[in-house]
C-alpha positions as protocol buffer text, in pm:
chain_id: "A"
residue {
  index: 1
  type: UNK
  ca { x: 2123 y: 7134 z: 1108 }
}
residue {
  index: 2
  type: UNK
  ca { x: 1913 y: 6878 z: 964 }
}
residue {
  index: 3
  type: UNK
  ca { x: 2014 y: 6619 z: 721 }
}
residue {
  index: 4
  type: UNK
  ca { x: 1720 y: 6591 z: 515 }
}
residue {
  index: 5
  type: UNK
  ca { x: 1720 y: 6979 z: 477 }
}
residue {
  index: 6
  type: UNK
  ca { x: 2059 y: 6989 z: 314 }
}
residue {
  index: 7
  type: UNK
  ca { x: 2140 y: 6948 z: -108 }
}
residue {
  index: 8
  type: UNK
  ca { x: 2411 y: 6727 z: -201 }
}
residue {
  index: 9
  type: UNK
  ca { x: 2658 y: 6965 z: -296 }
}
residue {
  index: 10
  type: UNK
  ca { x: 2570 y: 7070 z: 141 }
}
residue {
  index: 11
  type: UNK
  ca { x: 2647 y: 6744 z: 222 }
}
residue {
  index: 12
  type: UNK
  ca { x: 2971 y: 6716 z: 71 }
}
residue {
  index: 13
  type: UNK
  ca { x: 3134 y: 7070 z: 241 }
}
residue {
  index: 14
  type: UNK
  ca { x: 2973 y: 6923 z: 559 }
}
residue {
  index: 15
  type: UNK
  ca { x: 3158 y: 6608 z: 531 }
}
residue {
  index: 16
  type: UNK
  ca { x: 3463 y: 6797 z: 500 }
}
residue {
  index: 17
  type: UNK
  ca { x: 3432 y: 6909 z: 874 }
}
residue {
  index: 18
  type: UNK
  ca { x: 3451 y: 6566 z: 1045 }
}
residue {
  index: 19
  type: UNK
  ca { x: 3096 y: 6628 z: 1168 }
}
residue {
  index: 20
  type: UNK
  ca { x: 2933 y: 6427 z: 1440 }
}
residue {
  index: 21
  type: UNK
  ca { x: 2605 y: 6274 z: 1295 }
}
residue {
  index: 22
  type: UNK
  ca { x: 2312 y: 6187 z: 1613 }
}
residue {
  index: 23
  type: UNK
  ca { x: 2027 y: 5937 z: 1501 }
}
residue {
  index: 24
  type: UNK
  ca { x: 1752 y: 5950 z: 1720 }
}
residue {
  index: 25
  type: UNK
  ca { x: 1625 y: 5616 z: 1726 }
}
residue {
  index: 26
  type: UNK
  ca { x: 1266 y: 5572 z: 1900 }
}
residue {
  index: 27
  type: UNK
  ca { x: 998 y: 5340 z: 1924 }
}
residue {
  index: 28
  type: UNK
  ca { x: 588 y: 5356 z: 1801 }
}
residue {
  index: 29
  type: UNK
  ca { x: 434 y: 5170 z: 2110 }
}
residue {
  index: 30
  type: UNK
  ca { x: 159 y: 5180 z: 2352 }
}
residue {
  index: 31
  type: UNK
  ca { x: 253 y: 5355 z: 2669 }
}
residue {
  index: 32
  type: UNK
  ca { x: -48 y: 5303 z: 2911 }
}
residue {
  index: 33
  type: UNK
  ca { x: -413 y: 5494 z: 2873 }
}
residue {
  index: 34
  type: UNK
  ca { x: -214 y: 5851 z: 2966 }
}
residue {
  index: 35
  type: UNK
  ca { x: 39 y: 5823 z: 2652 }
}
residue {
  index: 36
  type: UNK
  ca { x: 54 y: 5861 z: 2333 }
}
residue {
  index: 37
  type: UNK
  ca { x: 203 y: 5613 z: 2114 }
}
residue {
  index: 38
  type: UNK
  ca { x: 476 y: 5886 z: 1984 }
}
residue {
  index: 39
  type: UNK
  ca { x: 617 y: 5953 z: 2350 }
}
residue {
  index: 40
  type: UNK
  ca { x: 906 y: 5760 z: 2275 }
}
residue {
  index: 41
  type: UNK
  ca { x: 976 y: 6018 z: 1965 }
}
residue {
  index: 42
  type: UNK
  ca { x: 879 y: 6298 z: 2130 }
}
residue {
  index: 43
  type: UNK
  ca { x: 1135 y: 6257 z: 2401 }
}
residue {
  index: 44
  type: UNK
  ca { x: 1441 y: 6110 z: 2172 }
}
residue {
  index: 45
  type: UNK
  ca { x: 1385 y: 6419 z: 1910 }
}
residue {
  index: 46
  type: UNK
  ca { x: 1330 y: 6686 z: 2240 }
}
residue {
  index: 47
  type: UNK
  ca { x: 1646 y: 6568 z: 2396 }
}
residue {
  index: 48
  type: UNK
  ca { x: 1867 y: 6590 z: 2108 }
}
residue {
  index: 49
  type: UNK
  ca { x: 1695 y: 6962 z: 2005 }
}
residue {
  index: 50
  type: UNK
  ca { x: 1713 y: 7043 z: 2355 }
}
residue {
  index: 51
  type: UNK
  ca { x: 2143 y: 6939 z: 2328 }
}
residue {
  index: 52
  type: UNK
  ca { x: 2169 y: 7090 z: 1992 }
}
residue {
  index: 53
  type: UNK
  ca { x: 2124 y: 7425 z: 2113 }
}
residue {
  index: 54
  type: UNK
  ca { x: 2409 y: 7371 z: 2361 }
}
residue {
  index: 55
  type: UNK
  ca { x: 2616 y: 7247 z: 2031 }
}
residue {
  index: 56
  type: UNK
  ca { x: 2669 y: 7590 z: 1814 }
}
residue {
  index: 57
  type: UNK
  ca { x: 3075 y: 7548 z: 1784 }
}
residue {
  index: 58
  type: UNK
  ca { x: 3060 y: 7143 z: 1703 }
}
residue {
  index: 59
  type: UNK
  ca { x: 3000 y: 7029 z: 1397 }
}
residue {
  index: 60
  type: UNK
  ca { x: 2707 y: 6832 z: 1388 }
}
residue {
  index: 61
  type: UNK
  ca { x: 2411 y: 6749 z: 1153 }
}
residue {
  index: 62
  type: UNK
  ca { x: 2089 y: 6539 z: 1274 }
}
residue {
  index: 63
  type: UNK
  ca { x: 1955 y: 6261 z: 1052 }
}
residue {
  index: 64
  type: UNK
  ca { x: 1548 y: 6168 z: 1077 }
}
residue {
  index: 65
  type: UNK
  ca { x: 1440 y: 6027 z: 1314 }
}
residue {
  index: 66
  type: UNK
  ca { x: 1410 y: 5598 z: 1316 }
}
residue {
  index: 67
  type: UNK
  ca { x: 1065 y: 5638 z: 1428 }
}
residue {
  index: 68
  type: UNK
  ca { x: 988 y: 5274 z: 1427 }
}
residue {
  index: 69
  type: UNK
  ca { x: 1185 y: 5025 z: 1641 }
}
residue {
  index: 70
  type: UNK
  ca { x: 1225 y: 4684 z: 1799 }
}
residue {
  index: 71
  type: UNK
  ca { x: 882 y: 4661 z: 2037 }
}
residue {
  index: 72
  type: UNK
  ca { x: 833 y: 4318 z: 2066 }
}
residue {
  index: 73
  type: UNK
  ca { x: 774 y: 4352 z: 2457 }
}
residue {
  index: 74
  type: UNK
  ca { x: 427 y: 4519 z: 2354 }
}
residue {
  index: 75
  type: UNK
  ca { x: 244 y: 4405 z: 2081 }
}
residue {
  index: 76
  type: UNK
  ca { x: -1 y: 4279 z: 2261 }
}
residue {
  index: 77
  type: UNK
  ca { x: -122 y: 4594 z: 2325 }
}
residue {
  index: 78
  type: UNK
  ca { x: -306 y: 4816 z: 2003 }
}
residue {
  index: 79
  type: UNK
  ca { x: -139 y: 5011 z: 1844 }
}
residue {
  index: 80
  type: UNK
  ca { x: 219 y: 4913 z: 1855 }
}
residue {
  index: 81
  type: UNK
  ca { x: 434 y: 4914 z: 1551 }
}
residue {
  index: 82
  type: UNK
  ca { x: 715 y: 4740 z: 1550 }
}
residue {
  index: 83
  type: UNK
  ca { x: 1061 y: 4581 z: 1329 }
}
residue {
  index: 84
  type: UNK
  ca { x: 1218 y: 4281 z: 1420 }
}
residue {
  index: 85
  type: UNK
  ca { x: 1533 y: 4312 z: 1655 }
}
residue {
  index: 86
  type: UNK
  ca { x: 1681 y: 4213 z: 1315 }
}
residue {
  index: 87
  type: UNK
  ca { x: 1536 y: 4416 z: 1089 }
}
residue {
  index: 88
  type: UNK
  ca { x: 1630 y: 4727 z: 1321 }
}
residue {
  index: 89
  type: UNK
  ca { x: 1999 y: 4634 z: 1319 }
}
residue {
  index: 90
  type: UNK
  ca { x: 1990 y: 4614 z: 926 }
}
residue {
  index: 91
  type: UNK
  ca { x: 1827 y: 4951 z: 927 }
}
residue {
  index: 92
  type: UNK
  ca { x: 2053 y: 5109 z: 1102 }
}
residue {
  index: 93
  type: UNK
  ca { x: 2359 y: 4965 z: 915 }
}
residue {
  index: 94
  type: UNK
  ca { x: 2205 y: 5051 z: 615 }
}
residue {
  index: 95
  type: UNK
  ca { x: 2137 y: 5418 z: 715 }
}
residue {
  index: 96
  type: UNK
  ca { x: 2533 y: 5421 z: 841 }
}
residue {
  index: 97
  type: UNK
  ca { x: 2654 y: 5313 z: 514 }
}
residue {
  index: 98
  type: UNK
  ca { x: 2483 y: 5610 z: 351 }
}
residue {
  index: 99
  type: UNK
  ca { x: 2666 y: 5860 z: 617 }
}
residue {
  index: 100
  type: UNK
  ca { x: 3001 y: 5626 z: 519 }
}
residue {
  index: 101
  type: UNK
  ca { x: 2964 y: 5689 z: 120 }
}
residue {
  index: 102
  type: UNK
  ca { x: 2890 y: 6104 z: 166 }
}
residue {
  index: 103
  type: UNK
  ca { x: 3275 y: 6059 z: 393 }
}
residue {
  index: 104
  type: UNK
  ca { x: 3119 y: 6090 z: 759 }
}
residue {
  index: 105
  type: UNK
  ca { x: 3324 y: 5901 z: 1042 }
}
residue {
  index: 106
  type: UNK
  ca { x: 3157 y: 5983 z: 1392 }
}
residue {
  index: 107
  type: UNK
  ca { x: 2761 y: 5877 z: 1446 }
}
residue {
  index: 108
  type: UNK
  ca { x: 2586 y: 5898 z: 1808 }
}
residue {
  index: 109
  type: UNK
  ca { x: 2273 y: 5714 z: 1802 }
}
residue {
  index: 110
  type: UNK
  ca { x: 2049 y: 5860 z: 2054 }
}
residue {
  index: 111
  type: UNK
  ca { x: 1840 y: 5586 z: 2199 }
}
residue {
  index: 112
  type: UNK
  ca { x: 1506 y: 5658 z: 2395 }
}
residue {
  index: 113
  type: UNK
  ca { x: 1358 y: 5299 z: 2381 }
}
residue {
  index: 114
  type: UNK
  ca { x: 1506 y: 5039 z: 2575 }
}
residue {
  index: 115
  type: UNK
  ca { x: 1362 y: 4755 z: 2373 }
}
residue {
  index: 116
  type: UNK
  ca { x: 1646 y: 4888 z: 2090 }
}
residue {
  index: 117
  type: UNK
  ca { x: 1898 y: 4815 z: 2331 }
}
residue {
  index: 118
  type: UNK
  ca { x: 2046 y: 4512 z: 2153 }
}
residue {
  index: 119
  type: UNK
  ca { x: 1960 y: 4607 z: 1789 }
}
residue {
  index: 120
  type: UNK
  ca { x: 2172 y: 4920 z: 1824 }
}
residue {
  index: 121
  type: UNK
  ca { x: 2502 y: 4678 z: 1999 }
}
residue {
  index: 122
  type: UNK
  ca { x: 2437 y: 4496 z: 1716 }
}
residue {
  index: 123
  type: UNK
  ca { x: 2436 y: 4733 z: 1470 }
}
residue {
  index: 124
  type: UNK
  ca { x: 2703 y: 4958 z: 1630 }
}
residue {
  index: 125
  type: UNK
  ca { x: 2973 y: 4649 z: 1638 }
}
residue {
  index: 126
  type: UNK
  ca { x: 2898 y: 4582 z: 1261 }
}
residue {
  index: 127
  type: UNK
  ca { x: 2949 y: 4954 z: 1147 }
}
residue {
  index: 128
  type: UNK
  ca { x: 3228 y: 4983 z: 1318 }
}
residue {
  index: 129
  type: UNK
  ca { x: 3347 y: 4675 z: 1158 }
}
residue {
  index: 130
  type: UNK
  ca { x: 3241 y: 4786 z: 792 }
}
residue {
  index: 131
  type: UNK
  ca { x: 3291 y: 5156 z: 757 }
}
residue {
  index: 132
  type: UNK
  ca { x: 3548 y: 5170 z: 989 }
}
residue {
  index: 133
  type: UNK
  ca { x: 3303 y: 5476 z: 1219 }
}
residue {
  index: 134
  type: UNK
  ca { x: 3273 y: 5582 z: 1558 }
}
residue {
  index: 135
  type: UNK
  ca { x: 2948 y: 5481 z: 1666 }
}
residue {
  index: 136
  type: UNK
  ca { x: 2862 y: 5578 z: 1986 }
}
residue {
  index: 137
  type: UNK
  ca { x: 2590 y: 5403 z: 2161 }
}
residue {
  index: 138
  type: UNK
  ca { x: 2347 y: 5706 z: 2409 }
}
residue {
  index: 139
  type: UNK
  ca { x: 2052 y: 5567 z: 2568 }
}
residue {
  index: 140
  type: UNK
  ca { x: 1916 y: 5833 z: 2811 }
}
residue {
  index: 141
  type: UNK
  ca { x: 1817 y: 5617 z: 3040 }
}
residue {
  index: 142
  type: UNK
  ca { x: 2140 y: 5502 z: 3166 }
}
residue {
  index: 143
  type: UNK
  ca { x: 2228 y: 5825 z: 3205 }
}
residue {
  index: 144
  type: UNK
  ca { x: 2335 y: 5976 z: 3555 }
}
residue {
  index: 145
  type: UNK
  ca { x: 2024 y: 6056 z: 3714 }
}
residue {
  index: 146
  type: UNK
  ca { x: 1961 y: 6393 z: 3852 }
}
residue {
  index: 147
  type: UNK
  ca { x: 2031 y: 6481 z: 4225 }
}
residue {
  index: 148
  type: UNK
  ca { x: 1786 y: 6712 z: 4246 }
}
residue {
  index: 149
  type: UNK
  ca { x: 1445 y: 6589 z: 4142 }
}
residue {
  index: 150
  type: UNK
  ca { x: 1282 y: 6430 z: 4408 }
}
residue {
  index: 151
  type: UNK
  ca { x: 1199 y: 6072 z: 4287 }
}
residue {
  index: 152
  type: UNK
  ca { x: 1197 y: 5776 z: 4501 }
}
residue {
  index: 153
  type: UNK
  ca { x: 1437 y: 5519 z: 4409 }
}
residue {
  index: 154
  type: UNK
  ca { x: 1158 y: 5266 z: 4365 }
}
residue {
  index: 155
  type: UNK
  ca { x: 1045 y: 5505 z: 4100 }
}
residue {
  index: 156
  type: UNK
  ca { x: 1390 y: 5543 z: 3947 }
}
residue {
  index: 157
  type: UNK
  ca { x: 1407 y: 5137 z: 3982 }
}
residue {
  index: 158
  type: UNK
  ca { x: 1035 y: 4992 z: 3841 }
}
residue {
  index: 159
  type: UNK
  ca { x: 947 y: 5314 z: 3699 }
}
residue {
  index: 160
  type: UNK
  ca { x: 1042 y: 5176 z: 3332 }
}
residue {
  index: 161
  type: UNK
  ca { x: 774 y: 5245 z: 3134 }
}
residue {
  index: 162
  type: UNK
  ca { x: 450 y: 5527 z: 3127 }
}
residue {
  index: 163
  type: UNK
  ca { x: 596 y: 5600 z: 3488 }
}
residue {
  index: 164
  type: UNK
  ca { x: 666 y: 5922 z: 3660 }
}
residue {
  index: 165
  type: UNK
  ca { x: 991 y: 5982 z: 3462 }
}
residue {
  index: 166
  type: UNK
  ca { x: 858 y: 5968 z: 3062 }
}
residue {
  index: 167
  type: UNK
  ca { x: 507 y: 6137 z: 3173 }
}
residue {
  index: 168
  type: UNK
  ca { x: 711 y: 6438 z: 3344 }
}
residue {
  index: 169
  type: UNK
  ca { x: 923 y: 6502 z: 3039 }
}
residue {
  index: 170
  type: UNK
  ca { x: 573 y: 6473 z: 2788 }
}
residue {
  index: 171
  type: UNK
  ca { x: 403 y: 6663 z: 2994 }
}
residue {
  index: 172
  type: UNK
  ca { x: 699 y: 6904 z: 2927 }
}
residue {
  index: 173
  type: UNK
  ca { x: 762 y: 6869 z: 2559 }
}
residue {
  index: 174
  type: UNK
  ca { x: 415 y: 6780 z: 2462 }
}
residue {
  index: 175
  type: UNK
  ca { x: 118 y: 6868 z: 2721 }
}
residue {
  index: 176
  type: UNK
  ca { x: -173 y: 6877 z: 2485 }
}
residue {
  index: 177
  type: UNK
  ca { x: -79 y: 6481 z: 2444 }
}
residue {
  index: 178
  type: UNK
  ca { x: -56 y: 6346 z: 2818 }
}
residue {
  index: 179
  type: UNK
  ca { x: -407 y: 6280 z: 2941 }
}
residue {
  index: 180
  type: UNK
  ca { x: -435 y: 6382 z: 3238 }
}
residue {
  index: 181
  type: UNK
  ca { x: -735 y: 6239 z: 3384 }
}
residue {
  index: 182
  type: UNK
  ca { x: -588 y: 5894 z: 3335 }
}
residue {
  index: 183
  type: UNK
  ca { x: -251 y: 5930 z: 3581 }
}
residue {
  index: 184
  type: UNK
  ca { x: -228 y: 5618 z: 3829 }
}
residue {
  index: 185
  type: UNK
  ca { x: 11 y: 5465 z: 4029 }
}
residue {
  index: 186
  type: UNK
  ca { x: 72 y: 5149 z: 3834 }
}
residue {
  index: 187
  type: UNK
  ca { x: 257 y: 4912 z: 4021 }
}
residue {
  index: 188
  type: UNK
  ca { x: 533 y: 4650 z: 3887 }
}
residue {
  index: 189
  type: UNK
  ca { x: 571 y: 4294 z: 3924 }
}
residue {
  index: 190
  type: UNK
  ca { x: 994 y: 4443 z: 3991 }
}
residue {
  index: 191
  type: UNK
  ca { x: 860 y: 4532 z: 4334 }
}
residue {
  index: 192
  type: UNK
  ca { x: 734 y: 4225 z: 4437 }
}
residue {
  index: 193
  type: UNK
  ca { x: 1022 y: 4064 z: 4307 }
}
residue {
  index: 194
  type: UNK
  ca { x: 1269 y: 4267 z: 4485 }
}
residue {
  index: 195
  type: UNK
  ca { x: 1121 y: 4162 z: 4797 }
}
residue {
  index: 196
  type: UNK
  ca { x: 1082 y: 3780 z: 4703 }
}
residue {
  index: 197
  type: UNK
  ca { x: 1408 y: 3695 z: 4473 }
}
residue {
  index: 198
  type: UNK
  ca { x: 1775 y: 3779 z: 4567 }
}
residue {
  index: 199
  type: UNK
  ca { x: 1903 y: 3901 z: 4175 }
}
residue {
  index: 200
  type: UNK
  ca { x: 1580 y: 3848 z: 3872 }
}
residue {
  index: 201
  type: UNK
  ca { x: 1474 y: 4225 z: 3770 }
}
residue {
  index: 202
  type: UNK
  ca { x: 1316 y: 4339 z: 3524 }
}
residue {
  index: 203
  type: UNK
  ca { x: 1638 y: 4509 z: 3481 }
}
residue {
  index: 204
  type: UNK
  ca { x: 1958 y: 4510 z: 3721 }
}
residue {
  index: 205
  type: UNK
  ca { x: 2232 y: 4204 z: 3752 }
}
residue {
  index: 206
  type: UNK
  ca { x: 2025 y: 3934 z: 3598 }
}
residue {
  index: 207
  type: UNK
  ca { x: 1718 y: 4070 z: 3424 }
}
residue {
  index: 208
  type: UNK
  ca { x: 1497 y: 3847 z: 3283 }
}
residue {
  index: 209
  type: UNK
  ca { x: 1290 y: 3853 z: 2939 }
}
residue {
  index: 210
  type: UNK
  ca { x: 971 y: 3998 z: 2960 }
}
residue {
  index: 211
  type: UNK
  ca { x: 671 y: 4172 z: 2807 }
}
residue {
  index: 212
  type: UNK
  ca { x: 520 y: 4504 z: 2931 }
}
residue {
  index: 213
  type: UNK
  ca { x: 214 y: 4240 z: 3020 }
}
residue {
  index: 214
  type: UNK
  ca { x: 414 y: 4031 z: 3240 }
}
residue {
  index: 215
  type: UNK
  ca { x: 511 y: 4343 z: 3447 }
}
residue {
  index: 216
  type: UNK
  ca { x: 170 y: 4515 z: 3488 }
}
residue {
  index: 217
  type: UNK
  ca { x: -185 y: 4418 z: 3292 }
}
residue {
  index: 218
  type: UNK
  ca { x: -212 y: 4782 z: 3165 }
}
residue {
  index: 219
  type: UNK
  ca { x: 151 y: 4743 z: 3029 }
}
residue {
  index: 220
  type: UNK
  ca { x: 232 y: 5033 z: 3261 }
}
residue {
  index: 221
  type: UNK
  ca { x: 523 y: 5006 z: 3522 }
}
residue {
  index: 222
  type: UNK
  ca { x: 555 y: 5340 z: 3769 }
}
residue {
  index: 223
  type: UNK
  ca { x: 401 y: 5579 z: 3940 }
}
residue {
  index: 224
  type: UNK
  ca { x: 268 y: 5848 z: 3693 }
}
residue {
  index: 225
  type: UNK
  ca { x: 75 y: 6056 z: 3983 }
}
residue {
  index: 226
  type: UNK
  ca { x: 466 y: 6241 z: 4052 }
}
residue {
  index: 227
  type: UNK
  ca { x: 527 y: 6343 z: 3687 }
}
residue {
  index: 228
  type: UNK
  ca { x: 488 y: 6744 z: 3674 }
}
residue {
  index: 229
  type: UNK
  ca { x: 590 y: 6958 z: 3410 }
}
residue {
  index: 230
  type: UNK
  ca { x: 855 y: 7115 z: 3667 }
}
residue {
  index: 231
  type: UNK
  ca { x: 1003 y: 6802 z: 3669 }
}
residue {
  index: 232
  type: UNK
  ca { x: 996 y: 6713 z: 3320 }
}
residue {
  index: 233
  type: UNK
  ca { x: 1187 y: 7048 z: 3250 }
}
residue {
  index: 234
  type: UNK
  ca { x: 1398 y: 6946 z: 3474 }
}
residue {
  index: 235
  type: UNK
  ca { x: 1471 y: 6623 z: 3363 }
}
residue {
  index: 236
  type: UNK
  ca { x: 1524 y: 6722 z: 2961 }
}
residue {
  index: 237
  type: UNK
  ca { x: 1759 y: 7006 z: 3048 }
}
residue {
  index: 238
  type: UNK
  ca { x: 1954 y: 6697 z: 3246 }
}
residue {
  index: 239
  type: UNK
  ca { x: 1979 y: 6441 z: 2999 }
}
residue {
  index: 240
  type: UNK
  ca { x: 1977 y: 6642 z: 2733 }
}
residue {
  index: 241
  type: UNK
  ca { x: 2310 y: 6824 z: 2871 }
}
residue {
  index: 242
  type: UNK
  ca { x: 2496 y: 6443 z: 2894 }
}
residue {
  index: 243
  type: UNK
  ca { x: 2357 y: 6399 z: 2581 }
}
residue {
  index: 244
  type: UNK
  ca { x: 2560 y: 6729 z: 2470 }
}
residue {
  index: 245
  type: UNK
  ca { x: 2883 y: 6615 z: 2638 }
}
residue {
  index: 246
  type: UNK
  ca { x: 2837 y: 6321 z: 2484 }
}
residue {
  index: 247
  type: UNK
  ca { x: 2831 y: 6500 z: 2130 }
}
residue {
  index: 248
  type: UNK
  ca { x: 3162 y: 6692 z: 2232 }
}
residue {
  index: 249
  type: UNK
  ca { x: 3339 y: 6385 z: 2280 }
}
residue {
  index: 250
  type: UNK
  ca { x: 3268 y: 6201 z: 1978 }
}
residue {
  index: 251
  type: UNK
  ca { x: 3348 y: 6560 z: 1861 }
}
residue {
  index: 252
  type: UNK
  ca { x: 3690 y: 6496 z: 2021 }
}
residue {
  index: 253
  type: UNK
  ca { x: 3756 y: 6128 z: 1994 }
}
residue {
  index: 254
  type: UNK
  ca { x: 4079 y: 6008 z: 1840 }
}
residue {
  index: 255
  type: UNK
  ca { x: 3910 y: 5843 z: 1566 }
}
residue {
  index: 256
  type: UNK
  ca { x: 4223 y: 5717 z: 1448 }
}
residue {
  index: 257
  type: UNK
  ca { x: 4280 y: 5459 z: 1674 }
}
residue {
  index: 258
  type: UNK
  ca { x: 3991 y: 5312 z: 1462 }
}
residue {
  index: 259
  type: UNK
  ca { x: 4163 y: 5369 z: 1158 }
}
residue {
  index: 260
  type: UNK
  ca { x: 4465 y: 5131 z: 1238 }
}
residue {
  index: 261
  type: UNK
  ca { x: 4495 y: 4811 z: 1091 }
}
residue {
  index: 262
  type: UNK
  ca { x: 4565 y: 4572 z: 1346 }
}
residue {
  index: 263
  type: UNK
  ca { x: 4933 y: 4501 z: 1201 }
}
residue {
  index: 264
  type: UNK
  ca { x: 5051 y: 4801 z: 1277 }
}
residue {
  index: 265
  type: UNK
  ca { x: 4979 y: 4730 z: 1656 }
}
């Protein structure tokens, strides 16, 4: 059920259900010569269709998509589009207190960009704080990874953008948009600092700030020669089943534990 395909008067008997709202939030950035600029989108919305269809007894309704988000790390590169880390955070607080004034309480936003990553904290904490809402915070990629695909960890570690892992599940959900002709192996400066520095990742125990420049010229990092469509099936039907259990329990949570006010503790 989508929320932009609803009336008003819809709205309100959906409200009445204590339905879980998901927000797919994205990113419009480059993603190597193999990518589009829409991958980001294409795998946020396929993962949450992909756990809606695992969803028929919850109540649920799915909001459009925050196509735009905080890319910062690649605007060096044409054809990024991007908000402030700011501006994202008031976006999203804004869209919440919409969902707050037609009486929703539980919103997963469903992250598939890591440059949101502090945006949606932000953003979470202050909803919570002003509408009194669950907001649960799903970023795919710190999901469980699958058992049973294959990757090397190196991909799994440096793979973090335009590698093996987002080409798979595009060449899955979109095929007609990977370019195929362009896959490389396109190395990170994470593996030569794993072999040179004890902590400093790109990400890990003490990640530093960086730009998809710093990490490779083509503002690639992983191997995009593994990605297969196999795999990308493989992959979605994964994270898109946490994603689902994920959905159940902000289904399930005792939201009123939230609803306390802190004298009566």
């Amino acid at each position: 059920m989508k929320w932009h395909d609803l009336n008003s008067p819809e709205i309100k008997a959906l409200a009445s259900r204590d339905p879980v709202a998901i927000l797919p939030v994205a990113a419009i950035e480059q993603h190597g010569p193999h990518l589009p600029l829409s991958t980001d989108v294409n795998i946020g919305e396929g993962l949450v269709e992909a756990a809606v269809t695992q969803l028929e007894t919850i109540p649920l309704v799915v909001l459009p998509t925050q196509a735009v988000g905080a890319s910062l790390e690649h605007v060096t590169f044409p054809g990024t589009l991007t908000l402030s880390p700011q501006s994202l955070e008031d976006a999203l607080v804004g869209l919440a207190s919409g969902l707050h004034a037609a009486g929703l309480r539980r919103l997963v936003l469903s992250n598939s960009h890591g440059g949101n990553k502090a945006a949606i904290d932000s953003a979470a904490l202050r909803i919570r704080c002003e509408f009194t809402m669950l907001v649960v915070k799903a970023h795919y990629f710190r999901f469980p990874k699958p058992s049973d695909v294959g990757l090397p960890d190196t991909e799994w570690m440096h793979g973090l953008h335009g590698g093996a892992i987002e080409t798979a599940m595009m060449m899955h959900l979109k095929p007609d948009l990977v370019r195929t002709d362009e896959l490389q192996c396109f190395s990170s400066l994470g593996e030569e600092l794993e072999r040179t520095l004890t902590w400093i990742r790109p990400e890990g125990v003490a990640p530093f700030a960086w730009t998809s420049y710093d990490l490779n010229p083509q503002g690639v990092s992983g191997d995009a020669t593994l990605a297969t469509a196999e795999l990308g099936s493989r992959l979605v039907e994964h994270y898109a089943g946490v994603l689902a259990e994920v959905v159940r329990d902000a289904h399930a949570f005792p939201i009123g534990h939230l609803e306390r006010r802190q004298t009566e503790v």
